[in-house]
Amino acid sequence: MSTPIIDARPHERRELIAVLQRMLPAGALLSEQEDLRPYECDGLSAYRELPMLVALPDTVEQVRAILAACRERGVPVVARGAGTGLSGGALPNPNGLLLSLAKFNRTLQIDENNRTARVQPGVRNLAISQAVAPFGLYYAPDPSSQIACTIGGNVAENAGGIHCLKYGLTVHNIQSLQFLTMDGSLITVGGSALDAPGYDLLAFMTGSEGLLGVVVEITVKLLAHPERAQVVLAAFDDVEKAGNAVAAIIGAGIVPAGLEMMDNLAIRAAEQFVHAGYPVDAAAILLCELDGVNEEVSEQILQVREILKQCGATESHTARDERERTLFWAGRKAAFPAVGRLAPDYYCMDGTIPRKHLAQVLRRIGEMSADAGLAVANVFHAGDGNLHPLILYDASKPGDLGRVEELGARILELCVTVGGTITGEHGVGIEKINQMCVQFPAPALAQLHALKHAFDPDGLLNPGKAVPTLQRCAEYGAMHVHGGSLPFPDLERF
Amino acid sequence: MNDAYDSSKELQAQVHAAIHSGEPLQISGGGSKSFYGRATSGTCLAAHSHRGIVSYDACELVLTARAGTPLKQVEAVLAERNQMLAFEPPHLGESATLGGAIATGLSGPRRPYAGAARDFVLGVKLINGHGEILSFGGQVMKNVAGYDVARLMVGALGTLGVLLEISLKVLPRPATELTLVQHRTPDEAIEVMNIWARRSLPLSGCCYDGDRLYVRLCGAGSAVRAAHDKIGGEILANAHEFWQGLREQRHAFFDGSLPLWRVAVPPAQPPLDLSGKWLIDWGGAQRWLKSNADAATIRRAAAECGGHVTLFRGGDRGEEIFHPLAPELFSLHRRIKNAMDPKHIFNPGRMYPNL
C-alpha cells in the first residue's frame, strides 16, 4: 500500500496540485480544507476522513491524466459517484485523491430499438428511467436511494433494490462498460450484443467497489414497462408465519416483482412517518407486488391472497388504486429515515440469508439486541433473503458506536453461519472489511488479491476497501478468538 | 444416474501433479461440447466423476450441484418441483454435465427474456491453479462480498480453474406456453420481434427461419391468450419439439458440413449482407450462419454493427475460434489467467492462443 505523503511530504502535495491544475479546468481541483469537507464521508457517515485533494474532471482524457499523475507519485485514488453508498466504499484516503465523477452526468444515447441507453457514470439512477419513459421503457434496478444515487456507483456496488428478485441486480441489467485502468488503458467490456467474447469482465467489474478501474461509460439494458403493477399488503401476528408465507408464495410458482417484510418496530416507525395505513400492532407485514400482463396480475393476486390467508395473515389488502399502491410502498421506501426518527442515529446492516432461516435469525437478532441494550428494527427484502437490520443508537454517547459495530459484526457473522453472506447489496467497503475474514479463508482472499493485482498492480485504486489484507484478518482473528477458538468453530467458512 | 460421488480430492491431486510436472490438463465433463472452442492437447482431467446434487430447496429457488452432475439429472430434479433452469442450457449431447454448461456459458432460446447462464450463477466451488479448493459467491440471491469470481468462471472454458460445484438460481416453470407462427420477410421479422420486446408481452422465445417467425409466449393462461390476441399468428402444434430442436441444434438448418458461425449482434440490427444460410434466434440477438465466407469478412460485418462472431462448429479448430480481443483487453485476460492459473495448466489455448 501507499505511504502517507500529505503531512510527511507537503511539497509533493503542492507539486501534484500544480501538475493537476495545469491539466484541469478552473474549479475542477479542490485542495482547501473547507472545500474538501463535503467529501469526507459517503452514506456511512460514522466514518469520516478528509482526502488530500478532490478532482472533478469532465472528460475521459482528464481522468486519464489524473490517474497518470497519481500513479507516477504513488497516490491512491478513490472514485466517488453521489456518495450515497452505505458501506464507506467512497470514504476518502487521507493520502489520496478523491475522484468525483459528478460531472460525467450526460445521457449519451438512447437506443429505443435495441432497448439500451449509453450513459455517463454520474447520471442518476432514476434519471435514466425518466429519460427513457417516453419510449415506454425503464431501467429496472431501483435502490431506495434512486433519486440521488448514480449509475456509476450502482455498478461499483452491484446495487439491487426492491424489484431484484424478478428483475435482477445491476449486473443483470447492464450490457457494456468502459473503464480506465490505473495505467491509463481504456477498456470496453461487454458490447452491443447480449454477450461478448472472452471472460465475463462485465460481471467481474460490477460490484468491484472501485478497486479495479474507473468506469467512465455504461450501457444499461432497458425493459418494457409492465402493463400493470399491483401490491398486496398483509399483516401477521408472528414473524415466522410471515416468513412461511414468503416461502409459500414462491413455492406456488409465483415470482413477485417485489416481496418485502418489515417487523413491528419498523412498521410503527414507518407508519408514524408517512401514514401509509400499516397495521401498527402487527408483528410483521408483507408487501407483495405483482406486475406484468394485466390478466396475469389479476390471476396472481387472487392466488397470493389465498396463500396469505392459509399462512395465517390476520388481514390483507390489495391497493385500491395507484395512489394507495404508491402509499404502501412509500412506507417501505421511507423505512430507513423513519427508523432514523426513533433515535439520533441508526446503523444499517445488509446480510443475506437463505430464507428458511429467517425466523431463527430474527430470534437471534432479538436476543443479541436485548443483550447489547440496543434496539433493532428489521426491514427485509424477503423474496431474496436480504436482511437490513437497523441498529438504533446515539453517536454522541461515548462508546455507543463501538457497541453498535460489535453488535453489527455479530449479526453479520450470524448470517454467514446460516449459509448467507455479509453483504447482499451495500458492498463491503470499509464497514464490513473485518467480516470478510469470517466469510473467506486466507487462500480465497489471496486469490482475490491476485485478481486485483491483474488490474491494479500498484494497489492504488481504493486501497484498504472490499478485500482485507491477510494481516488485517490475522489481527481481527486474534481479537475475536475466545478461549482459543473462533466465534463459530464448527462453521464451514465460505 | 443418481450415483453421487465426491471426487474433489482425486481431482485436486491430479491438479497438484500437473502443477509439479507442468503438463497441461484438458478438463472434460461429459464430452458433449468437446468440439467447442479451440483444439488443445493435454492430460484429461475427467470431472464427470464428481457428481450429485448437493442441495436443492424449491422454496429458496436455489440448487447446488457438483459440476459433473448430468444436466439431464439436474433438469429432472427441478421438473419434479415444477421448476427449471431458465437459461435453457443447450445439452448438445446426451452426456452433457452442469459443469460443461457453465464452463461454456451457453444459453438457449429463453435467454433474451429470462437471462443467460451467467445471470443464474450464484456461487461456485473451484480448484485454482495453485491446487486450492476455494468457494466464491454463495447460495443466496444477493451477495456482493468479494469480486464476482463465480461469474468470471462462466464461459471461461475451464481456462481459469476446475469447477467443482455450482449454485444456481432456478425459476418456476410457466403455467402455460404457446407458440405462434407468422410468415415474414427477414427485415419484417427482425423489426416485429423488437417491437414486441418493447411492449409488455410475456415473450419467452423469438426465432426466424427465413420464412416463418416463431414466437413463444409463457405465463398464466389468461395472459398468454391475451398476448395471442394482440400479436396474432397460427398456433404451432409440436412447439416443444421445435424449441428443443432449436436449442439442441437438431433443426434441419444445422444439417450439412458447412462451418457454423454464431453471429451475436444488437437484436434490432437489420439482416447482415453475408453469403450463406441464416437462422435467427434470441429475438434477433443470436444469428446462426452456415457459410463458407472467409472468417475476416464475417468478423468484420459483425464488428461493424457492434457484434462479434464465434466459429461454433467446423472450420479449422486450430485457428481463432472466438472473436479477437482488442490488444489491451487481451493483455488484461492474460493477467487474469496468470492470477488464477499461473502455471497455465488449465485448458491452455482452448479460448485463445496464448491464454
Coordinates of N, CA and C in Angstrom, one line a residue, chain A residues 112-115 135-137 157-158 160-161 164-166 169 171-172 179 181 183 185-189 191-204 206-209 211-212 221 224-227 247-248 250-251 253-255 292-293 295-296 299 350 352-357 381 383-384 386 419-428 436 439-440 443-444 447-452 454-455 466-467 492 494, chain B residues 57-61 81 83 111-112 118-120 125-126 128-130 132 134-149 151-152 154-157 159-160 169 171-173 193-202 218-223 225-227 230 262 264-269 282-283 285-286 305-309 322-325 328-329 332-337 339-341 351-352 355:
Chain A
E112 N -33.7 3.0 -28.7 CA -35.0 2.5 -28.4 C -35.3 1.1 -28.9
N113 N -34.8 0.9 -30.2 CA -35.0 -0.4 -30.8 C -34.3 -1.5 -30.1
N114 N -33.0 -1.3 -29.7 CA -32.2 -2.3 -29.0 C -32.4 -2.3 -27.5
R115 N -33.2 -1.3 -27.1 CA -33.6 -1.2 -25.6 C -32.3 -1.1 -24.7
F135 N -40.4 6.3 -24.3 CA -40.4 5.1 -25.2 C -41.1 3.9 -24.5
G136 N -41.7 4.1 -23.4 CA -42.4 3.0 -22.7 C -41.4 2.1 -22.0
L137 N -40.1 2.6 -21.8 CA -39.1 1.7 -21.3 C -38.7 2.2 -19.9
E157 N -21.1 -1.0 -6.8 CA -21.7 -1.8 -5.7 C -22.5 -2.9 -6.1
N158 N -22.8 -3.1 -7.4 CA -23.8 -4.0 -7.9 C -25.1 -3.8 -7.1
G160 N -28.9 -3.3 -5.8 CA -30.1 -4.0 -6.0 C -31.3 -3.1 -5.9
G161 N -32.2 -3.4 -5.1 CA -33.5 -2.7 -4.9 C -34.6 -3.6 -4.6
C164 N -35.5 -6.7 -7.3 CA -34.4 -7.6 -7.9 C -34.7 -9.1 -7.9
L165 N -35.7 -9.5 -7.1 CA -36.0 -10.9 -7.1 C -36.4 -11.3 -8.6
K166 N -37.2 -10.5 -9.2 CA -37.7 -10.7 -10.5 C -36.8 -10.2 -11.6
L169 N -30.1 -7.7 -10.3 CA -29.3 -6.7 -9.7 C -28.7 -5.9 -10.9
V171 N -25.8 -6.1 -12.1 CA -25.1 -7.0 -13.1 C -26.0 -7.6 -14.1
H172 N -27.2 -7.8 -13.8 CA -28.2 -8.4 -14.8 C -28.7 -7.3 -15.8
F179 N -14.0 1.4 -19.0 CA -13.3 1.9 -17.8 C -11.8 2.1 -18.1
T181 N -8.0 1.7 -16.6 CA -7.3 1.1 -15.5 C -6.3 2.1 -15.0
D183 N -3.2 2.3 -15.3 CA -2.2 2.6 -16.2 C -2.7 3.4 -17.4
S185 N -5.1 2.5 -19.6 CA -5.8 1.8 -20.7 C -7.3 2.0 -20.6
L186 N -7.9 2.3 -21.7 CA -9.3 2.5 -21.8 C -9.9 1.2 -22.3
I187 N -10.6 0.4 -21.5 CA -11.0 -0.9 -21.8 C -12.6 -1.0 -21.9
T188 N -13.1 -1.6 -23.0 CA -14.5 -1.8 -23.1 C -14.8 -3.3 -22.8
V189 N -15.7 -3.6 -21.9 CA -16.2 -4.9 -21.7 C -17.7 -5.0 -22.0
G191 N -20.7 -5.4 -24.8 CA -20.8 -4.8 -26.1 C -22.3 -4.5 -26.4
S192 N -22.5 -4.4 -27.7 CA -23.9 -4.1 -28.2 C -24.7 -5.3 -28.4
A193 N -24.0 -6.5 -28.4 CA -24.8 -7.7 -28.5 C -25.1 -8.1 -27.0
L194 N -25.8 -9.3 -26.8 CA -26.2 -9.6 -25.5 C -25.0 -10.3 -24.7
D195 N -24.0 -10.6 -25.4 CA -22.8 -11.2 -24.7 C -21.6 -10.7 -25.5
A196 N -20.4 -11.0 -25.0 CA -19.1 -10.6 -25.6 C -18.1 -11.7 -25.6
P197 N -17.1 -11.6 -26.5 CA -16.1 -12.7 -26.4 C -15.2 -12.5 -25.2
G198 N -14.5 -13.6 -24.8 CA -13.6 -13.6 -23.7 C -14.2 -13.8 -22.4
Y199 N -13.5 -13.4 -21.3 CA -14.0 -13.6 -20.0 C -15.1 -12.6 -19.7
D200 N -16.0 -13.0 -18.7 CA -17.1 -12.1 -18.4 C -16.7 -11.0 -17.5
L201 N -15.9 -10.1 -18.0 CA -15.4 -9.0 -17.2 C -16.4 -7.9 -16.9
L202 N -17.5 -8.0 -17.6 CA -18.6 -7.1 -17.3 C -19.1 -7.4 -15.9
A203 N -19.3 -8.7 -15.7 CA -19.8 -9.2 -14.4 C -18.7 -9.0 -13.3
F204 N -17.4 -9.2 -13.7 CA -16.3 -9.1 -12.7 C -16.2 -7.6 -12.3
T206 N -18.5 -5.4 -12.1 CA -19.7 -5.0 -11.4 C -19.6 -5.4 -9.9
G207 N -19.7 -4.5 -9.0 CA -19.6 -4.8 -7.6 C -18.1 -4.8 -7.2
S208 N -17.2 -4.3 -8.0 CA -15.8 -4.4 -7.6 C -15.4 -3.2 -6.8
E209 N -16.3 -2.3 -6.4 CA -16.2 -1.3 -5.4 C -15.0 -0.3 -5.8
L211 N -12.1 -0.8 -7.1 CA -10.8 -1.3 -6.8 C -10.1 -1.8 -8.1
L212 N -10.8 -1.9 -9.2 CA -10.2 -2.4 -10.4 C -10.0 -1.4 -11.5
K221 N -29.3 -1.9 -19.9 CA -30.5 -2.5 -20.6 C -31.8 -1.9 -20.1
A224 N -39.4 -3.1 -21.1 CA -40.7 -2.5 -21.4 C -41.5 -2.4 -20.0
H225 N -42.1 -1.2 -19.8 CA -42.9 -1.0 -18.6 C -44.0 -2.1 -18.5
P226 N -44.1 -2.8 -17.4 CA -45.2 -3.7 -17.3 C -46.5 -3.0 -17.4
E227 N -47.4 -3.8 -18.0 CA -48.7 -3.2 -18.3 C -49.4 -2.8 -17.0
A247 N -42.2 -18.2 1.7 CA -41.8 -19.4 1.1 C -43.0 -20.0 0.3
A248 N -44.2 -19.9 0.8 CA -45.4 -20.5 0.2 C -45.7 -19.8 -1.2
I250 N -43.5 -18.3 -3.2 CA -42.5 -18.7 -4.1 C -42.7 -20.1 -4.5
G251 N -43.0 -20.9 -3.5 CA -43.2 -22.4 -3.7 C -44.4 -22.6 -4.7
G253 N -44.9 -21.1 -7.3 CA -44.5 -20.8 -8.7 C -44.7 -19.3 -9.1
I254 N -44.9 -18.5 -8.1 CA -45.1 -17.0 -8.3 C -43.7 -16.3 -8.0
V255 N -43.3 -15.5 -9.0 CA -42.1 -14.7 -8.7 C -42.6 -13.2 -8.6
G292 N -46.8 -7.2 -14.6 CA -46.8 -7.9 -15.9 C -48.0 -7.6 -16.7
V293 N -48.4 -8.6 -17.4 CA -49.6 -8.5 -18.2 C -50.9 -8.4 -17.3
E295 N -53.9 -9.6 -17.2 CA -54.6 -10.8 -16.8 C -53.9 -11.6 -15.8
E296 N -52.5 -11.7 -16.1 CA -51.7 -12.5 -15.2 C -51.7 -11.9 -13.8
E299 N -54.9 -12.8 -12.0 CA -54.8 -14.2 -11.5 C -54.0 -14.4 -10.3
D350 N -26.7 -5.4 6.3 CA -27.0 -5.8 4.9 C -26.8 -7.3 4.6
T352 N -27.4 -11.3 3.9 CA -28.4 -12.1 3.2 C -28.3 -13.5 3.7
I353 N -29.5 -14.1 3.8 CA -29.6 -15.5 4.4 C -30.5 -16.3 3.5
P354 N -30.3 -17.6 3.6 CA -31.3 -18.5 3.0 C -32.6 -18.2 3.7
R355 N -33.7 -18.0 3.0 CA -35.0 -17.5 3.7 C -35.5 -18.5 4.8
K356 N -35.2 -19.8 4.6 CA -35.7 -20.7 5.6 C -35.2 -20.5 7.0
H357 N -34.1 -19.7 7.1 CA -33.5 -19.5 8.4 C -34.0 -18.1 9.0
H381 N -35.7 -7.5 2.4 CA -36.1 -7.9 1.1 C -36.4 -9.4 1.1
G383 N -38.1 -11.6 -0.4 CA -38.1 -12.5 -1.6 C -36.7 -13.1 -1.9
D384 N -35.7 -12.3 -1.7 CA -34.3 -12.7 -2.0 C -33.5 -12.9 -0.7
N386 N -32.5 -10.9 1.6 CA -31.6 -9.8 2.0 C -32.2 -9.0 3.2
G419 N -25.3 -19.9 6.4 CA -25.1 -20.1 5.0 C -25.3 -18.9 4.1
G420 N -25.3 -17.7 4.7 CA -25.6 -16.5 3.9 C -24.3 -15.7 3.7
T421 N -24.5 -14.4 3.6 CA -23.3 -13.6 3.2 C -23.4 -12.3 4.0
I422 N -22.3 -11.6 4.2 CA -22.2 -10.4 5.0 C -22.8 -9.2 4.3
T423 N -22.9 -9.3 2.9 CA -23.5 -8.1 2.2 C -24.2 -8.6 1.0
G424 N -25.5 -8.1 0.9 CA -26.3 -8.5 -0.2 C -26.3 -7.5 -1.3
E425 N -26.2 -6.2 -0.9 CA -26.2 -5.2 -2.0 C -25.5 -3.9 -1.6
H426 N -25.1 -3.7 -0.4 CA -24.5 -2.4 0.0 C -23.0 -2.4 -0.2
G427 N -22.4 -3.6 -0.3 CA -20.9 -3.7 -0.5 C -20.2 -3.8 0.8
V428 N -18.9 -4.2 0.7 CA -18.1 -4.4 1.9 C -17.5 -3.1 2.3
M436 N -15.3 -9.9 6.2 CA -14.8 -10.6 5.1 C -13.8 -11.7 5.6
Q439 N -16.0 -14.6 6.3 CA -16.6 -15.3 5.2 C -15.6 -16.0 4.3
F440 N -14.4 -15.4 4.2 CA -13.5 -16.0 3.2 C -12.2 -16.5 4.0
P443 N -6.7 -18.4 1.7 CA -6.4 -18.7 0.3 C -7.4 -18.0 -0.7
A444 N -8.6 -17.9 -0.3 CA -9.6 -17.2 -1.2 C -9.3 -15.7 -1.2
Q447 N -6.5 -15.2 -3.4 CA -6.9 -15.3 -4.8 C -7.5 -13.9 -5.3
L448 N -8.3 -13.4 -4.4 CA -9.0 -12.1 -4.8 C -7.9 -11.0 -4.9
H449 N -6.9 -11.0 -4.1 CA -5.8 -10.0 -4.2 C -5.0 -10.2 -5.5
A450 N -4.8 -11.5 -5.9 CA -4.1 -11.7 -7.1 C -4.9 -11.2 -8.3
L451 N -6.2 -11.3 -8.3 CA -7.0 -10.8 -9.3 C -7.0 -9.2 -9.3
K452 N -7.0 -8.7 -8.2 CA -6.9 -7.2 -8.1 C -5.6 -6.7 -8.7
A454 N -4.0 -8.1 -11.1 CA -4.1 -8.1 -12.5 C -4.6 -6.8 -13.1
F455 N -5.4 -6.1 -12.4 CA -6.0 -4.8 -12.9 C -5.2 -3.6 -12.4
A466 N -13.0 -3.3 0.6 CA -13.6 -4.5 0.0 C -12.9 -5.9 0.3
V467 N -11.6 -5.9 0.2 CA -10.9 -7.2 0.4 C -9.8 -7.0 1.4
E492 N -18.3 -24.0 8.5 CA -17.6 -24.0 7.3 C -17.5 -22.6 6.8
F494 N -17.2 -19.9 4.2 CA -17.2 -19.7 2.8 C -17.8 -18.3 2.6
Chain B
D57 N -33.5 -26.6 -2.6 CA -34.7 -26.3 -1.8 C -35.6 -25.4 -2.8
A58 N -36.7 -26.0 -3.2 CA -37.5 -25.4 -4.2 C -38.0 -24.0 -3.7
C59 N -38.3 -23.9 -2.5 CA -38.9 -22.6 -2.0 C -37.8 -21.5 -1.9
E60 N -36.5 -21.9 -1.9 CA -35.4 -20.9 -1.9 C -35.1 -20.6 -3.3
L61 N -35.5 -21.3 -4.3 CA -35.2 -21.1 -5.7 C -33.7 -21.3 -5.9
R81 N -40.3 -30.5 -9.1 CA -40.9 -29.5 -8.3 C -41.4 -28.3 -9.2
Q83 N -40.0 -26.7 -11.5 CA -39.0 -25.6 -11.7 C -38.1 -25.9 -12.9
R111 N -33.1 -17.1 -23.4 CA -32.1 -16.2 -22.9 C -32.4 -14.7 -23.0
P112 N -32.9 -14.1 -24.1 CA -33.1 -12.7 -24.1 C -34.2 -12.2 -23.1
R118 N -24.8 -17.0 -17.1 CA -24.1 -16.2 -16.1 C -25.0 -15.5 -15.1
D119 N -26.2 -15.2 -15.6 CA -27.2 -14.5 -14.8 C -27.7 -15.3 -13.6
F120 N -27.7 -16.6 -13.8 CA -28.3 -17.5 -12.8 C -27.2 -18.1 -11.9
K125 N -17.7 -23.5 -6.4 CA -16.5 -24.0 -5.7 C -15.6 -24.5 -6.8
L126 N -14.3 -24.2 -6.7 CA -13.4 -24.5 -7.8 C -12.0 -24.9 -7.3
N128 N -8.2 -23.8 -8.0 CA -7.5 -22.8 -8.8 C -6.1 -23.4 -9.2
G129 N -5.3 -22.6 -9.9 CA -4.1 -23.0 -10.4 C -3.0 -23.3 -9.4
H130 N -3.3 -23.0 -8.1 CA -2.4 -23.4 -7.0 C -2.9 -24.8 -6.4
E132 N -5.7 -25.2 -5.0 CA -6.5 -24.9 -3.8 C -8.0 -25.0 -4.1
L134 N -11.5 -23.5 -3.5 CA -12.0 -22.3 -3.0 C -13.4 -22.1 -3.4
S135 N -14.1 -21.3 -2.6 CA -15.5 -21.0 -2.9 C -15.7 -19.5 -3.1
F136 N -16.5 -19.1 -4.0 CA -16.8 -17.7 -4.3 C -18.3 -17.6 -4.5
G137 N -18.8 -16.4 -4.2 CA -20.3 -16.3 -4.3 C -20.9 -17.1 -3.1
G138 N -22.1 -17.6 -3.4 CA -22.8 -18.3 -2.3 C -24.0 -19.0 -2.8
Q139 N -24.9 -19.2 -1.9 CA -26.2 -19.9 -2.2 C -27.4 -19.0 -1.9
V140 N -27.1 -17.7 -2.0 CA -28.2 -16.8 -1.8 C -28.3 -15.9 -3.0
M141 N -29.5 -15.3 -3.1 CA -29.8 -14.5 -4.4 C -28.9 -13.3 -4.5
K142 N -28.6 -12.7 -3.4 CA -27.8 -11.4 -3.4 C -26.6 -11.6 -2.6
N143 N -25.4 -11.3 -3.2 CA -24.2 -11.4 -2.5 C -23.2 -10.6 -3.2
V144 N -22.7 -9.6 -2.6 CA -21.7 -8.7 -3.2 C -20.4 -8.7 -2.4
A145 N -20.1 -9.8 -1.6 CA -18.9 -9.9 -0.9 C -17.8 -10.4 -1.7
G146 N -16.8 -9.7 -2.0 CA -15.7 -10.1 -2.8 C -16.0 -10.0 -4.3
Y147 N -14.9 -10.0 -5.1 CA -15.1 -9.9 -6.6 C -15.9 -11.1 -7.1
D148 N -16.6 -10.9 -8.2 CA -17.5 -12.0 -8.7 C -16.8 -13.0 -9.5
V149 N -16.0 -13.8 -8.7 CA -15.2 -14.9 -9.4 C -16.2 -16.0 -10.0
R151 N -19.1 -15.6 -11.5 CA -19.5 -15.3 -12.9 C -18.3 -15.3 -13.8
L152 N -17.1 -14.9 -13.3 CA -15.9 -14.9 -14.1 C -15.7 -16.3 -14.7
V154 N -18.0 -18.4 -15.7 CA -19.0 -18.8 -16.7 C -18.5 -18.4 -18.1
G155 N -18.4 -19.4 -18.9 CA -17.9 -19.2 -20.3 C -16.4 -19.1 -20.4
A156 N -15.7 -19.3 -19.3 CA -14.2 -19.2 -19.3 C -13.6 -20.5 -19.9
L157 N -14.4 -21.4 -20.3 CA -14.0 -22.7 -20.9 C -12.9 -23.4 -20.1
T159 N -10.5 -22.3 -18.5 CA -9.1 -21.8 -18.6 C -8.7 -21.2 -17.3
L160 N -9.6 -21.0 -16.3 CA -9.2 -20.3 -15.1 C -9.3 -21.2 -13.8
K169 N -29.5 -20.0 -9.3 CA -30.9 -19.6 -9.1 C -31.8 -20.4 -10.1
L171 N -36.0 -21.2 -11.5 CA -37.3 -20.5 -11.6 C -38.4 -21.4 -11.8
P172 N -39.6 -21.0 -11.4 CA -40.8 -21.8 -11.6 C -41.0 -22.0 -13.1
R173 N -41.5 -23.1 -13.5 CA -41.9 -23.3 -14.9 C -43.2 -22.5 -15.2
M193 N -40.0 -8.6 -34.1 CA -39.5 -9.2 -32.8 C -39.1 -8.1 -31.8
N194 N -38.5 -7.0 -32.4 CA -38.0 -6.0 -31.5 C -39.2 -5.0 -31.1
I195 N -40.2 -4.9 -31.9 CA -41.3 -4.1 -31.5 C -42.0 -4.8 -30.3
W196 N -42.2 -6.2 -30.4 CA -42.8 -6.9 -29.3 C -42.0 -6.8 -28.0
A197 N -40.7 -6.8 -28.2 CA -39.8 -6.7 -27.0 C -40.0 -5.4 -26.3
R198 N -40.4 -4.4 -27.0 CA -40.6 -3.1 -26.3 C -42.0 -2.9 -25.7
R199 N -42.8 -4.0 -25.8 CA -44.1 -3.9 -25.2 C -44.2 -4.9 -24.1
S200 N -45.2 -4.7 -23.2 CA -45.4 -5.6 -22.1 C -46.1 -6.9 -22.6
L201 N -45.2 -7.8 -23.0 CA -45.8 -9.1 -23.6 C -45.0 -10.2 -22.9
P202 N -45.6 -11.4 -22.6 CA -45.0 -12.5 -22.0 C -44.2 -13.3 -22.9
C218 N -45.4 -17.2 -22.7 CA -45.5 -18.1 -21.5 C -46.1 -17.3 -20.3
G219 N -46.7 -18.0 -19.4 CA -47.2 -17.4 -18.2 C -48.6 -17.9 -17.9
A220 N -49.4 -17.1 -17.1 CA -50.7 -17.6 -16.8 C -51.5 -17.7 -18.1
G221 N -52.4 -18.7 -18.1 CA -53.2 -19.0 -19.3 C -53.9 -17.7 -19.9
S222 N -54.5 -16.9 -19.0 CA -55.2 -15.7 -19.5 C -54.2 -14.7 -20.1
A223 N -53.0 -14.7 -19.6 CA -52.1 -13.7 -20.1 C -51.6 -14.1 -21.5
R225 N -53.3 -16.0 -23.6 CA -54.4 -15.8 -24.5 C -54.5 -14.4 -25.0
A226 N -54.3 -13.5 -24.0 CA -54.4 -12.0 -24.3 C -53.3 -11.6 -25.3
A227 N -52.1 -12.2 -25.0 CA -51.0 -11.8 -25.9 C -51.2 -12.4 -27.3
K230 N -53.2 -10.1 -29.2 CA -52.5 -8.9 -29.6 C -51.6 -9.1 -30.8
R262 N -21.7 -18.5 -35.1 CA -22.6 -17.8 -34.2 C -22.4 -16.3 -34.3
A264 N -23.4 -12.8 -33.0 CA -24.1 -12.1 -32.0 C -24.1 -10.6 -32.3
V265 N -25.2 -10.0 -32.4 CA -25.4 -8.6 -32.8 C -26.4 -7.9 -32.0
P266 N -26.5 -6.6 -32.1 CA -27.7 -5.9 -31.4 C -28.9 -6.5 -32.0
P267 N -30.0 -6.8 -31.2 CA -31.1 -7.6 -31.7 C -31.8 -6.9 -32.8
A268 N -31.9 -5.6 -32.9 CA -32.7 -4.9 -33.9 C -31.9 -4.7 -35.2
Q269 N -30.6 -5.1 -35.2 CA -29.8 -5.0 -36.4 C -30.4 -5.6 -37.6
W282 N -33.1 -15.7 -30.4 CA -32.9 -14.7 -29.4 C -33.5 -13.3 -29.8
G283 N -34.6 -13.4 -30.5 CA -35.2 -12.1 -30.9 C -34.4 -11.2 -31.8
A285 N -30.9 -11.3 -31.6 CA -29.6 -11.1 -31.0 C -28.5 -12.2 -31.2
Q286 N -29.0 -13.4 -31.5 CA -28.1 -14.5 -31.8 C -28.5 -15.1 -33.2
C305 N -21.3 -3.6 -36.8 CA -22.6 -3.3 -36.1 C -22.5 -3.5 -34.6
G306 N -21.2 -3.6 -34.1 CA -21.1 -3.7 -32.6 C -21.2 -5.2 -32.1
G307 N -21.2 -6.1 -33.0 CA -21.3 -7.5 -32.6 C -20.0 -8.3 -32.6
H308 N -20.1 -9.6 -32.5 CA -18.9 -10.5 -32.5 C -19.4 -11.8 -33.0
V309 N -18.4 -12.6 -33.5 CA -18.7 -14.0 -34.0 C -17.9 -15.1 -33.4
F322 N -12.9 -17.7 -31.5 CA -13.7 -16.6 -30.9 C -13.2 -15.3 -31.5
H323 N -14.0 -14.3 -31.4 CA -13.7 -13.0 -31.9 C -12.4 -12.4 -31.3
P324 N -11.5 -12.0 -32.1 CA -10.2 -11.5 -31.5 C -10.5 -10.3 -30.5
L325 N -9.8 -10.2 -29.5 CA -10.0 -9.1 -28.5 C -9.1 -7.9 -28.8
E328 N -5.4 -4.3 -25.6 CA -5.3 -4.1 -24.1 C -6.3 -5.0 -23.3
L329 N -7.4 -5.4 -24.0 CA -8.3 -6.3 -23.3 C -7.7 -7.7 -23.2
L332 N -5.2 -7.8 -20.5 CA -5.8 -8.0 -19.2 C -6.3 -9.4 -19.0
H333 N -6.7 -10.1 -20.1 CA -7.1 -11.5 -20.0 C -5.9 -12.3 -19.6
R334 N -4.7 -12.0 -20.1 CA -3.5 -12.8 -19.8 C -3.2 -12.6 -18.3
R335 N -3.4 -11.4 -17.8 CA -3.0 -11.1 -16.4 C -4.0 -11.9 -15.5
I336 N -5.3 -11.9 -15.9 CA -6.3 -12.6 -15.1 C -6.0 -14.1 -15.1
K337 N -5.6 -14.6 -16.3 CA -5.3 -16.1 -16.4 C -4.1 -16.3 -15.5
A339 N -3.3 -14.8 -12.8 CA -3.7 -14.7 -11.4 C -4.4 -15.9 -10.9
M340 N -5.2 -16.6 -11.8 CA -5.9 -17.8 -11.4 C -5.1 -19.1 -11.7
D341 N -4.3 -19.0 -12.7 CA -3.6 -20.3 -13.2 C -2.2 -19.9 -13.6
M351 N -9.5 -21.2 -25.4 CA -10.3 -20.0 -25.8 C -9.5 -19.1 -26.8
Y352 N -8.3 -18.8 -26.5 CA -7.5 -18.0 -27.4 C -6.1 -18.6 -27.4
L355 N -3.5 -18.2 -24.2 CA -4.3 -17.9 -23.0 C -4.6 -19.2 -22.3

